[in-house]
Tab-separated table of C-alpha atoms in Angstrom:
chain	number	residue	atom	x	y	z
A	1	MET	CA	-9.299	-7.750	-10.914
A	2	SER	CA	-11.789	-10.609	-10.853
A	3	ASP	CA	-15.301	-10.506	-9.380
A	4	ALA	CA	-14.232	-13.290	-6.989
A	5	SER	CA	-11.441	-11.156	-5.550
A	6	GLU	CA	-13.801	-8.230	-4.945
A	7	GLN	CA	-16.221	-10.474	-3.003
A	8	ILE	CA	-13.682	-11.776	-0.453
A	9	ASP	CA	-14.566	-10.265	2.919
A	10	LEU	CA	-12.952	-12.059	5.849
A	11	GLU	CA	-14.552	-11.800	9.278
A	12	PHE	CA	-11.392	-10.694	11.127
A	13	SER	CA	-11.097	-7.543	8.984
A	14	ARG	CA	-14.474	-6.192	10.153
A	15	LYS	CA	-13.232	-5.442	13.670
A	16	TYR	CA	-10.984	-2.516	12.732
A	17	ASP	CA	-13.274	0.347	13.684
A	18	GLU	CA	-11.979	3.590	15.214
A	19	SER	CA	-11.642	2.308	18.790
A	20	HIS	CA	-9.950	-0.921	17.742
A	21	ALA	CA	-7.604	0.963	15.406
A	22	GLU	CA	-6.574	3.294	18.235
A	23	GLU	CA	-6.014	0.327	20.543
A	24	TYR	CA	-3.899	-1.320	17.827
A	25	PHE	CA	-1.717	1.785	17.538
A	26	PHE	CA	-0.896	1.867	21.261
A	27	LYS	CA	-0.562	-1.870	21.943
A	28	HIS	CA	2.915	-2.135	20.399
A	29	GLN	CA	4.144	0.494	22.871
A	30	ASP	CA	2.535	-1.177	25.893
A	31	GLY	CA	5.210	-2.611	28.177
A	32	LEU	CA	8.824	-3.625	27.732
A	33	ALA	CA	8.113	-6.983	26.075
A	34	ARG	CA	5.985	-5.457	23.319
A	35	ARG	CA	8.431	-2.608	22.741
A	36	LEU	CA	11.269	-5.128	22.359
A	37	SER	CA	9.132	-7.251	20.036
A	38	ASN	CA	8.295	-4.186	17.943
A	39	TRP	CA	11.992	-3.210	17.773
A	40	ARG	CA	12.935	-6.708	16.618
A	41	GLU	CA	10.169	-6.886	14.024
A	42	ILE	CA	11.141	-3.548	12.509
A	43	ARG	CA	14.784	-4.613	12.484
A	44	ILE	CA	14.120	-7.844	10.536
A	45	ALA	CA	11.718	-6.016	8.192
A	46	ARG	CA	14.492	-3.544	7.397
A	47	ARG	CA	16.845	-6.449	6.635
A	48	ALA	CA	14.217	-8.020	4.370
A	49	LEU	CA	13.868	-4.769	2.419
A	50	MET	CA	17.608	-4.772	1.851
A	51	LEU	CA	17.344	-8.357	0.538
A	52	ALA	CA	14.652	-7.071	-1.817
A	53	GLY	CA	17.131	-4.556	-3.246
A	54	ASP	CA	16.134	-1.469	-1.222
A	55	PRO	CA	13.175	-0.614	-3.506
A	56	LEU	CA	12.588	3.011	-4.438
A	57	SER	CA	8.810	2.653	-4.357
A	58	ALA	CA	6.731	0.472	-2.064
A	59	LEU	CA	3.139	-0.344	-1.203
A	60	ASP	CA	2.648	-0.889	2.546
A	61	LEU	CA	-0.488	-3.085	2.647
A	62	PRO	CA	-1.973	-3.395	5.177
A	63	CYS	CA	-0.295	-0.364	6.700
A	64	GLY	CA	-2.340	-0.591	9.907
A	65	ALA	CA	-1.624	2.339	12.196
A	66	GLY	CA	1.612	3.230	10.382
A	67	ARG	CA	3.958	1.266	12.617
A	68	PHE	CA	6.478	0.648	9.825
A	69	TRP	CA	6.336	4.096	8.221
A	70	PRO	CA	9.446	5.544	9.908
A	71	MET	CA	11.516	2.550	8.763
A	72	LEU	CA	10.037	2.553	5.265
A	73	LEU	CA	10.859	6.249	4.892
A	74	GLU	CA	14.470	5.932	6.085
A	75	ASN	CA	15.424	5.943	2.414
A	76	PRO	CA	14.743	9.583	1.460
A	77	ASP	CA	14.281	8.614	-2.189
A	78	ARG	CA	11.579	6.023	-1.551
A	79	HIS	CA	8.021	6.760	-2.639
A	80	LEU	CA	5.561	5.108	-0.252
A	81	ILE	CA	1.908	4.246	-0.781
A	82	ALA	CA	0.333	3.355	2.574
A	83	ALA	CA	-2.867	1.350	2.125
A	84	ASP	CA	-5.388	-0.438	4.307
A	85	ASN	CA	-8.829	-1.974	4.004
A	86	SER	CA	-9.966	0.046	7.037
A	87	GLN	CA	-10.473	3.800	6.696
A	88	ASP	CA	-10.508	4.038	10.499
A	89	MET	CA	-7.050	2.471	10.627
A	90	LEU	CA	-5.763	4.954	8.050
A	91	ASP	CA	-7.299	7.854	9.973
A	92	ILE	CA	-5.651	6.766	13.238
A	93	ALA	CA	-2.303	6.363	11.478
A	94	LEU	CA	-2.545	9.857	10.010
A	95	LYS	CA	-3.591	11.237	13.403
A	96	TYR	CA	-0.663	9.853	15.402
A	97	GLN	CA	2.249	9.470	13.005
A	98	ALA	CA	4.701	12.324	12.452
A	99	HIS	CA	3.366	15.037	10.172
A	100	GLY	CA	6.601	15.128	8.194
A	101	GLN	CA	6.242	11.436	7.361
A	102	VAL	CA	2.627	11.829	6.308
A	103	LEU	CA	3.594	14.535	3.819
A	104	ARG	CA	5.998	12.124	2.112
A	105	MET	CA	3.475	9.421	1.249
A	106	GLN	CA	0.221	8.660	-0.469
A	107	THR	CA	-2.599	6.881	1.399
A	108	LEU	CA	-5.137	4.558	-0.138
A	109	LYS	CA	-8.161	2.625	1.140
A	110	THR	CA	-8.165	-0.697	-0.683
A	111	SER	CA	-8.398	-4.446	-0.225
A	112	ALA	CA	-5.394	-6.740	-0.607
A	113	PHE	CA	-7.678	-9.003	-2.663
A	114	ALA	CA	-8.496	-6.281	-5.201
A	115	ILE	CA	-5.842	-3.554	-5.045
A	116	ASP	CA	-6.936	-0.253	-6.540
A	117	LEU	CA	-3.658	0.343	-8.363
A	118	PRO	CA	-2.500	-0.368	-11.932
A	119	ASP	CA	-0.205	-3.214	-12.934
A	120	GLY	CA	3.421	-2.626	-11.906
A	121	ALA	CA	2.527	0.387	-9.771
A	122	VAL	CA	5.422	-0.043	-7.299
A	123	ASP	CA	8.810	-1.732	-7.135
A	124	SER	CA	7.833	-3.754	-4.071
A	125	VAL	CA	4.811	-4.729	-1.998
A	126	PHE	CA	5.461	-4.761	1.763
A	127	CYS	CA	2.893	-6.903	3.599
A	128	MET	CA	3.235	-7.375	7.358
A	129	ARG	CA	0.839	-9.240	9.678
A	130	LEU	CA	-1.861	-10.192	7.180
A	131	LEU	CA	-1.126	-13.611	5.682
A	132	HIS	CA	-1.359	-15.448	9.020
A	133	HIS	CA	-5.036	-14.422	9.175
A	134	ILE	CA	-5.852	-16.229	5.913
A	135	GLY	CA	-6.448	-19.941	6.342
A	136	ASP	CA	-7.915	-20.669	2.914
A	137	SER	CA	-5.344	-21.470	0.224
A	138	ALA	CA	-7.620	-20.139	-2.537
A	139	HIS	CA	-7.907	-16.788	-0.747
A	140	ARG	CA	-4.134	-16.642	-0.332
A	141	GLN	CA	-3.694	-17.243	-4.052
A	142	VAL	CA	-6.037	-14.372	-4.953
A	143	MET	CA	-4.052	-12.050	-2.711
A	144	LEU	CA	-0.637	-13.244	-3.879
A	145	ARG	CA	-1.623	-12.800	-7.514
A	146	GLU	CA	-2.758	-9.257	-6.783
A	147	PHE	CA	0.621	-8.571	-5.177
A	148	TYR	CA	2.316	-10.077	-8.239
A	149	ARG	CA	0.264	-7.830	-10.521
A	150	VAL	CA	0.993	-4.601	-8.631
A	151	ALA	CA	4.701	-5.199	-7.874
A	152	ARG	CA	7.303	-4.643	-10.566
A	153	LYS	CA	10.078	-6.489	-8.748
A	154	SER	CA	9.431	-7.974	-5.312
A	155	LEU	CA	7.192	-8.872	-2.398
A	156	VAL	CA	8.200	-8.724	1.278
A	157	ILE	CA	5.642	-10.671	3.317
A	158	SER	CA	5.362	-12.011	6.870
A	159	LEU	CA	3.423	-14.972	8.250
A	160	TRP	CA	3.453	-17.728	10.854
A	161	VAL	CA	5.268	-20.876	9.732
A	162	ASP	CA	5.813	-24.278	11.286
A	163	GLY	CA	9.134	-25.694	12.503
A	164	SER	CA	9.524	-23.692	15.727
A	165	PHE	CA	8.823	-24.253	19.416
A	166	LYS	CA	5.913	-21.791	19.454
A	167	ALA	CA	4.377	-23.370	16.341
A	168	TRP	CA	4.541	-26.783	18.026
A	169	ARG	CA	2.957	-25.361	21.167
A	170	ARG	CA	0.181	-23.661	19.203
A	171	LYS	CA	-0.586	-26.887	17.321
A	172	ARG	CA	-1.094	-28.664	20.656
A	173	LEU	CA	-3.322	-25.831	21.879
A	174	GLU	CA	-5.481	-25.948	18.739
A	175	ALA	CA	-5.818	-29.750	19.034
A	176	ARG	CA	-7.185	-29.330	22.572
A	177	ARG	CA	-9.465	-26.471	21.566
A	178	GLY	CA	-11.088	-28.388	18.703
A	179	CYS	CA	-11.921	-27.398	15.159
A	180	GLY	CA	-15.407	-25.989	15.787
A	181	ASP	CA	-14.174	-22.722	17.292
A	182	TYR	CA	-13.742	-19.613	15.157
A	183	GLN	CA	-10.128	-19.208	14.122
A	184	ASN	CA	-8.538	-16.152	12.547
A	185	ARG	CA	-4.829	-16.942	12.897
A	186	PHE	CA	-3.086	-19.826	11.204
A	187	VAL	CA	0.317	-21.507	11.196
A	188	ILE	CA	1.103	-22.497	7.610
A	189	GLU	CA	3.508	-25.302	6.739
A	190	ARG	CA	6.603	-23.909	5.060
A	191	GLN	CA	6.366	-26.415	2.220
A	192	THR	CA	2.757	-25.373	1.554
A	193	ILE	CA	3.288	-21.622	1.502
A	194	GLU	CA	6.494	-21.823	-0.520
A	195	SER	CA	4.619	-23.860	-3.127
A	196	GLU	CA	1.864	-21.240	-3.162
A	197	PHE	CA	4.418	-18.464	-3.687
A	198	ARG	CA	5.724	-20.289	-6.759
A	199	GLN	CA	2.196	-20.912	-8.058
A	200	ALA	CA	1.595	-17.150	-7.922
A	201	GLY	CA	4.735	-16.563	-10.020
A	202	PHE	CA	7.298	-15.622	-7.374
A	203	ASP	CA	10.795	-16.956	-6.726
A	204	ILE	CA	12.041	-17.081	-3.143
A	205	THR	CA	15.071	-14.835	-2.650
A	206	GLY	CA	15.436	-15.390	1.085
A	207	GLN	CA	13.775	-15.290	4.479
A	208	VAL	CA	14.366	-13.680	7.859
A	209	ASP	CA	13.079	-15.272	11.079
A	210	PHE	CA	11.997	-13.298	14.126
A	211	LEU	CA	13.770	-15.710	16.520
A	212	PRO	CA	14.986	-18.830	14.663
A	213	GLY	CA	13.781	-22.078	16.196
A	214	TYR	CA	11.552	-20.340	18.736
A	215	ALA	CA	9.105	-17.847	17.176
A	216	MET	CA	6.590	-18.493	14.385
A	217	TRP	CA	7.098	-15.175	12.568
A	218	ARG	CA	9.031	-15.342	9.315
A	219	ILE	CA	9.451	-12.702	6.591
A	220	TYR	CA	9.880	-14.012	3.063
A	221	VAL	CA	11.509	-11.977	0.311
A	222	LEU	CA	10.092	-12.933	-3.107
A	223	LYS	CA	10.992	-11.750	-6.577
A	224	LYS	CA	9.090	-11.872	-9.848
């Protein structure tokens, strides 16, 4: 791990204290729309894992409040390392998730820019809802190369991409808002991110869209 990777500290990641982590856990259960969205996201993440070859070991980073743990542990033979940069987020996940699930995994506080695991530690890295927070291409490359180092076989990663109605609408909103405002969520052009995946050493196996043509969320399945 390079010194540069250890020094990356993005502003959005500092907000995940205990109260915010608890709020994050409950927000995906708040109302019908969010429950349906959560159901759909877990469904497409499951499909992406199958495209990745149903890995027998996985690193869930960032694991957040453990939202994907039940799906990730559906395979009884899978070894799961659940990791996050926020200890408060890990604590909330361990507090609210099923005790039986917690006993079947290892938890780890670590940064996606400098993962505290050896080379080839897991078959696959599973990364949901992080990349769309990273607007700097150089920062994305540091993270992607860490994922490449730690994964033996594959990376399953979600982000916001262009080419949908909601991406078009967000672009118009950002144009009206102006570039001086703080921004911590980014729509990345598909051509740009796919080039960055290849620069980090990955091949694109496939992708799964949340709602094709409408939503910005896409999960890419990458292989070394």
